[in-house]
Amino acid sequence: MLDTITTLTTQKDSAAAGAELGGSIRQAFGGAAADAVLVFASAQYDYQRLLTALAQSCGTGVIAGSSSAGEFSNLARGEGHVSALAMRSDTMRFAVGLGRQLSRDPAAAAR
């Protein structure tokens, strides 16, 4: 089974935004940690502070995402915010990787 939650924060302080997102994720999962999070954040944030606070507050280091030019969840949208999709599963395992030189050797980049 896969449980998901989407959340969005308008908090401007990077660490506070990460903590708020993580708190929302934990609350939605009944206090349990997320297994993985996809996060999309405006370029105005300090990503190191944002992601450190998010990882600590939601209980996972499996975080991927990107900068964005507009953020949304199923309840809200806007610009200059941070949105996240968190996942929790008892049947799936999640990991994050970085593929390099994808156009030269796609198979090698996927390993």
Coordinates of N, CA and C in Angstrom, one line a residue:
M1 N 0.8 -1.2 0.0 CA 0.0 0.0 0.0 C 0.9 1.2 0.0
L2 N 0.4 2.3 -0.7 CA 1.1 3.5 -0.7 C 0.2 4.6 -0.2
D3 N 0.7 5.3 0.8 CA 0.0 6.5 1.3 C 0.8 7.7 0.9
T4 N 0.1 8.8 0.5 CA 0.7 10.0 0.1 C 0.0 11.2 0.7
I5 N 0.8 12.3 0.8 CA 0.3 13.6 1.3 C 0.9 14.7 0.5
T6 N 0.2 15.7 0.1 CA 0.7 16.9 -0.5 C 0.6 18.0 0.5
T7 N 1.5 18.9 0.5 CA 1.5 20.0 1.5 C 2.2 21.2 0.8
L8 N 1.9 22.4 1.3 CA 2.5 23.6 0.8 C 2.7 24.6 2.0
T9 N 3.8 25.3 2.0 CA 4.0 26.4 3.0 C 4.3 27.7 2.3
T10 N 3.9 28.7 2.9 CA 4.2 30.1 2.5 C 5.2 30.7 3.4
Q11 N 5.7 30.0 4.4 CA 6.7 30.4 5.4 C 7.9 30.9 4.6
K12 N 8.4 32.1 4.9 CA 9.5 32.7 4.1 C 10.9 32.3 4.6
D13 N 11.0 32.0 5.9 CA 12.3 31.5 6.5 C 12.5 30.1 6.1
S14 N 13.7 29.8 5.5 CA 14.0 28.4 5.0 C 13.8 27.3 6.0
A15 N 14.5 27.4 7.1 CA 14.4 26.4 8.1 C 13.0 26.2 8.7
A16 N 12.3 27.3 8.9 CA 10.9 27.3 9.4 C 10.0 26.6 8.3
A17 N 10.3 26.9 7.1 CA 9.5 26.3 6.0 C 9.7 24.8 6.0
G18 N 10.9 24.3 6.1 CA 11.2 22.9 6.1 C 10.5 22.2 7.3
A19 N 10.6 22.9 8.5 CA 10.0 22.3 9.7 C 8.5 22.2 9.6
E20 N 7.9 23.3 9.0 CA 6.5 23.3 8.8 C 6.0 22.2 7.9
L21 N 6.7 22.0 6.8 CA 6.3 20.9 5.8 C 6.5 19.6 6.5
G22 N 7.6 19.4 7.2 CA 7.8 18.1 7.9 C 6.8 17.8 8.9
G23 N 6.4 18.8 9.7 CA 5.3 18.7 10.7 C 4.0 18.3 10.1
S24 N 3.7 18.9 8.9 CA 2.4 18.6 8.2 C 2.5 17.1 7.7
I25 N 3.6 16.7 7.2 CA 3.8 15.3 6.7 C 3.6 14.3 7.9
R26 N 4.3 14.6 9.0 CA 4.2 13.7 10.2 C 2.8 13.6 10.7
Q27 N 2.1 14.8 10.7 CA 0.7 14.8 11.2 C -0.2 14.0 10.3
A28 N 0.0 14.1 9.0 CA -0.8 13.4 8.0 C -0.6 11.9 8.1
F29 N 0.6 11.5 8.5 CA 1.0 10.1 8.6 C 0.8 9.6 10.0
G30 N 0.1 10.3 10.8 CA -0.2 9.8 12.2 C 1.0 9.8 13.1
G31 N 2.0 10.7 12.8 CA 3.2 10.7 13.6 C 4.4 9.9 13.0
A32 N 4.1 9.1 12.0 CA 5.1 8.2 11.4 C 5.9 9.0 10.4
A33 N 7.1 8.6 10.2 CA 8.1 9.2 9.3 C 7.7 8.9 7.8
A34 N 8.0 9.9 6.9 CA 7.8 9.6 5.5 C 8.9 8.7 5.0
D35 N 8.7 7.9 4.0 CA 9.7 7.1 3.4 C 10.5 7.9 2.3
A36 N 9.8 8.8 1.6 CA 10.4 9.7 0.6 C 9.6 10.9 0.4
V37 N 10.3 12.0 0.0 CA 9.6 13.3 -0.3 C 10.1 13.9 -1.6
L38 N 9.2 14.4 -2.4 CA 9.5 15.2 -3.5 C 9.2 16.6 -3.2
V39 N 10.1 17.5 -3.3 CA 9.9 18.9 -2.9 C 10.2 19.8 -4.0
F40 N 9.4 20.9 -4.2 CA 9.6 21.9 -5.2 C 9.6 23.2 -4.5
A41 N 10.7 24.0 -4.6 CA 10.8 25.2 -3.9 C 11.3 26.4 -4.7
S42 N 10.7 27.5 -4.4 CA 11.1 28.8 -5.1 C 12.6 29.0 -4.9
A43 N 13.2 29.6 -5.8 CA 14.7 29.9 -5.7 C 15.0 30.9 -4.6
Q44 N 14.1 31.5 -4.0 CA 14.3 32.5 -2.9 C 14.8 31.8 -1.6
Y45 N 14.6 30.5 -1.6 CA 15.0 29.7 -0.3 C 16.4 29.3 -0.3
D46 N 16.9 29.2 0.9 CA 18.3 28.6 1.1 C 18.0 27.1 1.2
Y47 N 18.4 26.4 0.1 CA 18.0 25.0 0.0 C 18.6 24.1 1.1
Q48 N 19.9 24.4 1.5 CA 20.5 23.6 2.5 C 19.7 23.7 3.8
R49 N 19.4 24.9 4.2 CA 18.6 25.0 5.5 C 17.2 24.4 5.4
L50 N 16.5 24.6 4.2 CA 15.2 24.1 4.0 C 15.2 22.6 4.0
L51 N 16.1 21.9 3.3 CA 16.2 20.5 3.2 C 16.6 19.8 4.5
T52 N 17.6 20.5 5.2 CA 18.0 19.9 6.5 C 16.8 19.9 7.5
A53 N 16.1 21.0 7.6 CA 14.9 21.1 8.5 C 13.8 20.1 8.1
L54 N 13.6 20.0 6.8 CA 12.6 19.0 6.3 C 13.0 17.6 6.6
A55 N 14.2 17.2 6.3 CA 14.7 15.8 6.6 C 14.5 15.5 8.1
Q56 N 14.9 16.5 9.0 CA 14.8 16.2 10.4 C 13.4 16.1 10.9
S57 N 12.5 17.0 10.4 CA 11.1 17.0 10.9 C 10.2 15.9 10.3
C58 N 10.5 15.5 9.0 CA 9.7 14.4 8.5 C 10.2 13.0 8.6
G59 N 11.5 12.9 9.0 CA 12.1 11.7 9.4 C 12.7 10.9 8.2
T60 N 13.0 11.5 7.1 CA 13.7 10.8 6.0 C 14.8 11.6 5.4
G61 N 15.8 10.9 4.9 CA 16.8 11.6 4.1 C 16.6 11.3 2.6
V62 N 15.5 10.6 2.2 CA 15.2 10.3 0.8 C 14.4 11.4 0.3
I63 N 15.0 12.5 -0.2 CA 14.4 13.7 -0.7 C 14.9 14.0 -2.0
A64 N 14.0 14.3 -3.0 CA 14.4 14.7 -4.3 C 13.5 15.9 -4.7
G65 N 13.9 16.6 -5.7 CA 13.0 17.7 -6.2 C 13.8 18.7 -7.0
S66 N 13.3 19.9 -7.1 CA 13.9 20.9 -7.9 C 13.5 22.3 -7.4
S67 N 14.1 23.3 -8.0 CA 13.6 24.6 -7.8 C 12.4 24.8 -8.7
S68 N 11.6 25.8 -8.5 CA 10.4 25.9 -9.2 C 10.0 27.4 -9.5
A69 N 9.1 27.6 -10.4 CA 8.6 28.9 -10.7 C 7.1 29.0 -10.5
G70 N 6.7 28.3 -9.4 CA 5.3 28.2 -9.1 C 5.1 26.9 -8.4
E71 N 4.5 26.9 -7.2 CA 4.3 25.7 -6.4 C 2.9 25.5 -6.2
F72 N 2.5 24.2 -6.0 CA 1.1 23.9 -5.8 C 0.9 22.6 -5.0
S73 N -0.2 22.4 -4.4 CA -0.7 21.2 -3.8 C -2.1 21.0 -4.2
N74 N -2.8 20.0 -3.7 CA -4.2 19.9 -4.1 C -5.1 20.9 -3.4
L75 N -4.6 21.7 -2.5 CA -5.3 22.7 -1.7 C -5.0 24.1 -2.0
A76 N -3.8 24.3 -2.6 CA -3.3 25.7 -2.8 C -2.3 25.8 -3.9
R77 N -2.1 27.0 -4.4 CA -1.0 27.2 -5.4 C -0.5 28.6 -5.2
G78 N 0.7 28.9 -5.7 CA 1.3 30.2 -5.6 C 2.7 30.2 -6.1
E79 N 3.3 31.4 -5.9 CA 4.7 31.5 -6.3 C 5.5 32.0 -5.1
G80 N 6.7 31.6 -5.0 CA 7.6 32.0 -3.8 C 7.3 31.1 -2.6
H81 N 6.8 29.9 -2.8 CA 6.5 29.0 -1.7 C 7.3 27.7 -1.9
V82 N 7.0 26.7 -1.1 CA 7.5 25.4 -1.2 C 6.4 24.4 -1.1
S83 N 6.4 23.4 -2.0 CA 5.4 22.3 -2.0 C 6.1 21.0 -1.9
A84 N 5.4 20.0 -1.4 CA 6.0 18.7 -1.2 C 4.9 17.6 -1.4
L85 N 5.4 16.5 -1.9 CA 4.6 15.3 -2.0 C 5.4 14.2 -1.2
A86 N 4.8 13.7 -0.1 CA 5.5 12.7 0.7 C 4.8 11.4 0.5
M87 N 5.6 10.3 0.6 CA 5.1 9.0 0.4 C 5.6 8.1 1.6
R88 N 4.7 7.1 1.8 CA 5.0 6.1 2.9 C 4.4 4.8 2.4
S89 N 5.1 3.7 2.4 CA 4.6 2.5 1.9 C 5.2 1.3 2.7
D90 N 4.3 0.3 2.9 CA 4.8 -1.0 3.5 C 5.2 -2.0 2.5
T91 N 5.1 -1.7 1.2 CA 5.5 -2.6 0.1 C 6.5 -2.1 -0.8
M92 N 6.9 -0.8 -0.8 CA 7.9 -0.2 -1.7 C 9.0 0.3 -0.9
R93 N 10.2 0.4 -1.5 CA 11.4 1.0 -0.9 C 11.8 2.1 -1.9
F94 N 12.3 3.2 -1.3 CA 12.6 4.4 -2.1 C 14.1 4.7 -2.0
A95 N 14.7 5.2 -3.0 CA 16.1 5.7 -3.0 C 16.2 6.9 -3.9
V96 N 17.2 7.6 -3.7 CA 17.5 8.8 -4.6 C 18.9 8.6 -5.2
G97 N 19.1 8.9 -6.5 CA 20.3 8.7 -7.1 C 20.6 9.9 -8.0
L98 N 21.8 10.0 -8.5 CA 22.1 11.0 -9.5 C 22.8 10.4 -10.7
G99 N 22.1 10.5 -11.8 CA 22.7 10.0 -13.1 C 23.6 11.1 -13.7
R100 N 24.7 10.7 -14.2 CA 25.6 11.7 -14.9 C 25.8 11.2 -16.3
Q101 N 26.0 12.2 -17.2 CA 26.3 12.0 -18.6 C 25.2 11.1 -19.3
L102 N 24.0 11.5 -19.0 CA 22.8 10.7 -19.5 C 22.8 10.6 -21.0
S103 N 23.1 11.7 -21.7 CA 23.0 11.7 -23.2 C 24.1 10.8 -23.8
R104 N 25.2 10.6 -23.1 CA 26.3 9.8 -23.7 C 26.0 8.3 -23.4
D105 N 25.6 7.9 -22.2 CA 25.4 6.5 -21.9 C 24.2 6.4 -20.9
P106 N 23.0 6.3 -21.4 CA 21.8 6.3 -20.5 C 21.8 5.1 -19.6
A107 N 22.2 3.9 -20.0 CA 22.3 2.8 -19.2 C 23.2 3.0 -18.0
A108 N 24.4 3.5 -18.3 CA 25.4 3.7 -17.2 C 24.9 4.8 -16.3
A109 N 24.3 5.8 -16.8 CA 23.7 6.9 -15.9 C 22.7 6.4 -15.0
A110 N 22.0 5.4 -15.4 CA 20.9 4.8 -14.5 C 21.4 3.9 -13.4
R111 N 22.6 3.4 -13.5 CA 23.2 2.5 -12.5 C 23.6 3.2 -11.3

